[in-house]
PDB file of C-alpha atoms in Angstrom:
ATOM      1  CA  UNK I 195       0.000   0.000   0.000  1.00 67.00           C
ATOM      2  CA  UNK I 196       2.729   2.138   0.770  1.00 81.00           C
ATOM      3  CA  UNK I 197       5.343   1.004  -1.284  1.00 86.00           C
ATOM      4  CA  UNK I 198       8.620   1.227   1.058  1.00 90.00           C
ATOM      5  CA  UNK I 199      11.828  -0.225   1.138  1.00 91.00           C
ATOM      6  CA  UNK I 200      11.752  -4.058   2.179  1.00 93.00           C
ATOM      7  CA  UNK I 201      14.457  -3.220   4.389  1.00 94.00           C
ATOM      8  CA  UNK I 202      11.415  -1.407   6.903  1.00 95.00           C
ATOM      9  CA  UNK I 203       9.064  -4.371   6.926  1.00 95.00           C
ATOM     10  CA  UNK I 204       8.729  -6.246  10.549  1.00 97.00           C
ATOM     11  CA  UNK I 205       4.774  -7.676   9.524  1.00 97.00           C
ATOM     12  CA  UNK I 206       4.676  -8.779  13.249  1.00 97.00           C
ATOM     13  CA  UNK I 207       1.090  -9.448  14.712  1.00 98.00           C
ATOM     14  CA  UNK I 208       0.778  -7.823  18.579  1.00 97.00           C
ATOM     15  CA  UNK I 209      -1.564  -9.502  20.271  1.00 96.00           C
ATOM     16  CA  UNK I 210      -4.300  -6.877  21.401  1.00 95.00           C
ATOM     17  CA  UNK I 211      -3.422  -7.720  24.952  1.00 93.00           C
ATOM     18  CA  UNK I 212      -0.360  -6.481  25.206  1.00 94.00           C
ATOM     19  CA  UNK I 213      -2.167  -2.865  24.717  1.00 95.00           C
ATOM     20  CA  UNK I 214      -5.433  -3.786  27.589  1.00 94.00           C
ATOM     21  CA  UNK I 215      -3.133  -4.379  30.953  1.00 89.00           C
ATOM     22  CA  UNK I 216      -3.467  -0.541  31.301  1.00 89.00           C
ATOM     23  CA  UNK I 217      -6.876   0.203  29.302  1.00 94.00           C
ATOM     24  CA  UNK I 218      -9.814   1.258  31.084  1.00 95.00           C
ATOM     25  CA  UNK I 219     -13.353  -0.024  29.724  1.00 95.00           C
ATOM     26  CA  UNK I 220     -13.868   2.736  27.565  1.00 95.00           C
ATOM     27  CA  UNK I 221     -10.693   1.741  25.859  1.00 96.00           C
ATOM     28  CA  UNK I 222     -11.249  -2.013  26.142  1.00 96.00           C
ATOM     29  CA  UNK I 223     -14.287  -1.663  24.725  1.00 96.00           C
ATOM     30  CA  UNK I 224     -13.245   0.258  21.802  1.00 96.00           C
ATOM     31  CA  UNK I 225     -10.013  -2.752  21.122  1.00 97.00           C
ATOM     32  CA  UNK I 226     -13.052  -5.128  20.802  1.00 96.00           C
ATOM     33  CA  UNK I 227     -13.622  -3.847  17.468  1.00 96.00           C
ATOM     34  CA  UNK I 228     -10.185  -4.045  16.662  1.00 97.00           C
ATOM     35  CA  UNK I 229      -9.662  -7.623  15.090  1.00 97.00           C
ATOM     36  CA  UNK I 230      -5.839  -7.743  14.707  1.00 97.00           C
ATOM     37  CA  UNK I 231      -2.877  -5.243  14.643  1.00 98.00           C
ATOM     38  CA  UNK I 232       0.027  -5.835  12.613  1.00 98.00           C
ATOM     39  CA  UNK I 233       3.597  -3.893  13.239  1.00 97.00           C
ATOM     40  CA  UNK I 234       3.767  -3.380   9.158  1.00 97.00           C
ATOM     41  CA  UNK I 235       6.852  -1.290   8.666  1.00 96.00           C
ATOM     42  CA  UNK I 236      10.073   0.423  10.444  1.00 96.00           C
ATOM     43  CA  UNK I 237      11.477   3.827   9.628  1.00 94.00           C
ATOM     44  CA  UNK I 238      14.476   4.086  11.036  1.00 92.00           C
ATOM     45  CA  UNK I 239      18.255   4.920  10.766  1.00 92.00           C
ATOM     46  CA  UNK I 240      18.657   1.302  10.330  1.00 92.00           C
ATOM     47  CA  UNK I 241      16.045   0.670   7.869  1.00 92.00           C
ATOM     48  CA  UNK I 242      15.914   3.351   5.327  1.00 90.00           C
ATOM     49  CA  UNK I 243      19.306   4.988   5.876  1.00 85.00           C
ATOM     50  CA  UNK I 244      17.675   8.768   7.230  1.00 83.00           C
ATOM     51  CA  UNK I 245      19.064   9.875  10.110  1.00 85.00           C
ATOM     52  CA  UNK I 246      17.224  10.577  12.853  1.00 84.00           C
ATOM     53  CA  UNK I 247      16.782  13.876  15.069  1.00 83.00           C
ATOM     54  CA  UNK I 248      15.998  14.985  18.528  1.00 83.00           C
ATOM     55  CA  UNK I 249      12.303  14.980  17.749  1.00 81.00           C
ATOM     56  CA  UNK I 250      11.956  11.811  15.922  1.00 85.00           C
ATOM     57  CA  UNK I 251      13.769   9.055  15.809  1.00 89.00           C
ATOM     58  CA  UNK I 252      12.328   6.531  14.096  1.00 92.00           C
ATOM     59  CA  UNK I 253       8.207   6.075  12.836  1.00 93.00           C
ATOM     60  CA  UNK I 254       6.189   2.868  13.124  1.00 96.00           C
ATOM     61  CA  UNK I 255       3.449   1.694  11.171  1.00 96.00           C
ATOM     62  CA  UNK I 256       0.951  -0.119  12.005  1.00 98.00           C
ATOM     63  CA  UNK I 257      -2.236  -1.673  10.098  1.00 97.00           C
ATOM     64  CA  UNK I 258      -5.374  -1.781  12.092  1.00 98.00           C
ATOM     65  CA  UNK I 259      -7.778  -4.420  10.894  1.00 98.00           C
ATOM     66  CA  UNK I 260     -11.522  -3.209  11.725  1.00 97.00           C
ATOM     67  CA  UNK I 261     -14.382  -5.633  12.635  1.00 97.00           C
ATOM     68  CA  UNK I 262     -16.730  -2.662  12.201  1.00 95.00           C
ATOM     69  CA  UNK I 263     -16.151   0.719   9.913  1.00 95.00           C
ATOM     70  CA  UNK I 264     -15.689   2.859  12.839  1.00 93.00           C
ATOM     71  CA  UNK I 265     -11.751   4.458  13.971  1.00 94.00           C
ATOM     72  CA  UNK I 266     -11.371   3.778  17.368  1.00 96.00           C
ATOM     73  CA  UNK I 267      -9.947   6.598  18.453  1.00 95.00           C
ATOM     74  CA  UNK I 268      -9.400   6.432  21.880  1.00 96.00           C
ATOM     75  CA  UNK I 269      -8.025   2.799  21.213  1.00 97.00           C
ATOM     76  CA  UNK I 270      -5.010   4.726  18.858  1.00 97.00           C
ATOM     77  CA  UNK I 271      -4.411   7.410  21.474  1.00 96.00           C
ATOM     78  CA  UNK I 272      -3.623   4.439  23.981  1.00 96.00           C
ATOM     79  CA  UNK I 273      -1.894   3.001  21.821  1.00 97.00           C
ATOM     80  CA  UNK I 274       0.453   5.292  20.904  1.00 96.00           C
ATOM     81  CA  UNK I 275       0.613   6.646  24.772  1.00 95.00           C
ATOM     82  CA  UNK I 276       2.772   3.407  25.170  1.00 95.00           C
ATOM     83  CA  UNK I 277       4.862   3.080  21.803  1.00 94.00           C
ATOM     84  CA  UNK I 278       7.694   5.893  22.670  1.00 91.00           C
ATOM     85  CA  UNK I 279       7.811   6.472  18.659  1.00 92.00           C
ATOM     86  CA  UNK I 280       5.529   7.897  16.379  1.00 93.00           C
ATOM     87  CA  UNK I 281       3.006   5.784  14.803  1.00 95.00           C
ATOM     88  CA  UNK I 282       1.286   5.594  11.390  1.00 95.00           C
ATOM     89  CA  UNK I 283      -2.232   3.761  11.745  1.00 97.00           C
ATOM     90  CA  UNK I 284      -3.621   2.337   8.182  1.00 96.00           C
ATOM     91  CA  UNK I 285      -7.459   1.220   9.532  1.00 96.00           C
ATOM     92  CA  UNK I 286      -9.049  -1.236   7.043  1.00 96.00           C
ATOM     93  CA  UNK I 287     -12.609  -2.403   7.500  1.00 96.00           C
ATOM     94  CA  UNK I 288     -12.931  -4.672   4.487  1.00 94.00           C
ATOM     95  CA  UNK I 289     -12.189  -2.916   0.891  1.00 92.00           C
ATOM     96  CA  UNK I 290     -12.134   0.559   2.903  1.00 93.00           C
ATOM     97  CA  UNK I 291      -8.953   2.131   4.569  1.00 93.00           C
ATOM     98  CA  UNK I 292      -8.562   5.584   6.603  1.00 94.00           C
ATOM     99  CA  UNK I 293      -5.099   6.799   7.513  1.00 93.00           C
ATOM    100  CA  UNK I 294      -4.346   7.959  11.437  1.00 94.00           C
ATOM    101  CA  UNK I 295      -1.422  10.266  13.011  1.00 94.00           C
ATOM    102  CA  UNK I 296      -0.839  10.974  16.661  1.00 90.00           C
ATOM    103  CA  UNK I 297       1.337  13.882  16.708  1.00 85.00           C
ATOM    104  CA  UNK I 298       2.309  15.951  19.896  1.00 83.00           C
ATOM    105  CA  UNK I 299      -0.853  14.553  21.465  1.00 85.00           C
ATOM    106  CA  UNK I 300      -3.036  15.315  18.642  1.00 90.00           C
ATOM    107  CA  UNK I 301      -5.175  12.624  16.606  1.00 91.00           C
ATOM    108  CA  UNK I 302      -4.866  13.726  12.513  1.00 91.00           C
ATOM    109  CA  UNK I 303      -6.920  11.528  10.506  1.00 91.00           C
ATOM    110  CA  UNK I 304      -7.703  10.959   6.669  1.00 86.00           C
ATOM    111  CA  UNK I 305     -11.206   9.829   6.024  1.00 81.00           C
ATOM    112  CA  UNK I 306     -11.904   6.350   4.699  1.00 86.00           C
ATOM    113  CA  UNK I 307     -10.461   5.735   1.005  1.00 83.00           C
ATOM    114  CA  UNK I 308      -9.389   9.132   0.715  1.00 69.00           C
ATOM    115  CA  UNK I 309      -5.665   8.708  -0.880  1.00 68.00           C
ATOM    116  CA  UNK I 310      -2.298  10.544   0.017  1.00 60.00           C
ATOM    117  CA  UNK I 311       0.615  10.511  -1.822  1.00 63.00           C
ATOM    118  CA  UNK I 312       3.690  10.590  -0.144  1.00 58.00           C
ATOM    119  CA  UNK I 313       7.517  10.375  -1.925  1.00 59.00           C
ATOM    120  CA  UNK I 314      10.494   9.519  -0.242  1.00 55.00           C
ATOM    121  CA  UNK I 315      12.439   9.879  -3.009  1.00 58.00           C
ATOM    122  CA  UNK I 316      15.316  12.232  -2.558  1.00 57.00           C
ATOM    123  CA  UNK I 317      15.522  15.791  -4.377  1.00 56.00           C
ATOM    124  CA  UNK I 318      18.655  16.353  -5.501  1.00 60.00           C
ATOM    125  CA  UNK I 319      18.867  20.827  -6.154  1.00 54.00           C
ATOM    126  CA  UNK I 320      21.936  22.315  -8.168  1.00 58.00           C
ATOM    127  CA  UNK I 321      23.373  25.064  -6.951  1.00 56.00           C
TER     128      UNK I 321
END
């Protein structure tokens, strides 16, 4: 979907316990909708050869498979309260996908199916 590097892939399933230990019932009702969460992709120093800086060091993504076409959002917020690294969400509820962002404490979202084009190629300038 995102067409990165190979070298950022993990495509690790987290069991949706690991996230409830600390999840109130608000929360842990809002991960029963959730059917699986898989740790997609890396960005990293290691992975894609960017260094990092003092604000980010490296971005996960993760791909949140939906048993109904509502974004949990309080389920992402704690979520990313215990990742210390930023975190792409791709939600998918069947054919239909929504992109999620928790940045500085604030949830950005892209409505479902509604496409963004991002290029990590680099852009070389002459001087």
């Amino acid at each position: 979907m995102l067409n990165l590097p190979s070298s950022t892939e993990v495509n690790r399933v987290i069991p949706k316990n690991r996230f409830l230990q600390e999840a109130n019932s608000k929360i842990k009702k809002e991960f029963s909708q959730i059917e699986k969460i898989i740790w997609q992709n890396n960005l990293s120093p290691k992975t894609i050869n960017i260094e990092a800086d003092e604000k980010i060091e490296e971005i996960q993504i993760f791909s949140i498979y939906l048993k109904e076409k509502l974004i949990p959002k309080n389920a992402l917020n704690h979520i990313q309260k215990l990742i210390p690294y930023p975190i792409l969400f791709i939600l998918q509820y069947k054919d239909a996908f929504a992109y999620a962002v928790i940045y500085e404490k604030k949830l950005y979202l892209k409505e479902w199916n509604e496409t963004i084009e991002i290029d990590l190629t680099p852009q070389i300038h002459k001087l």
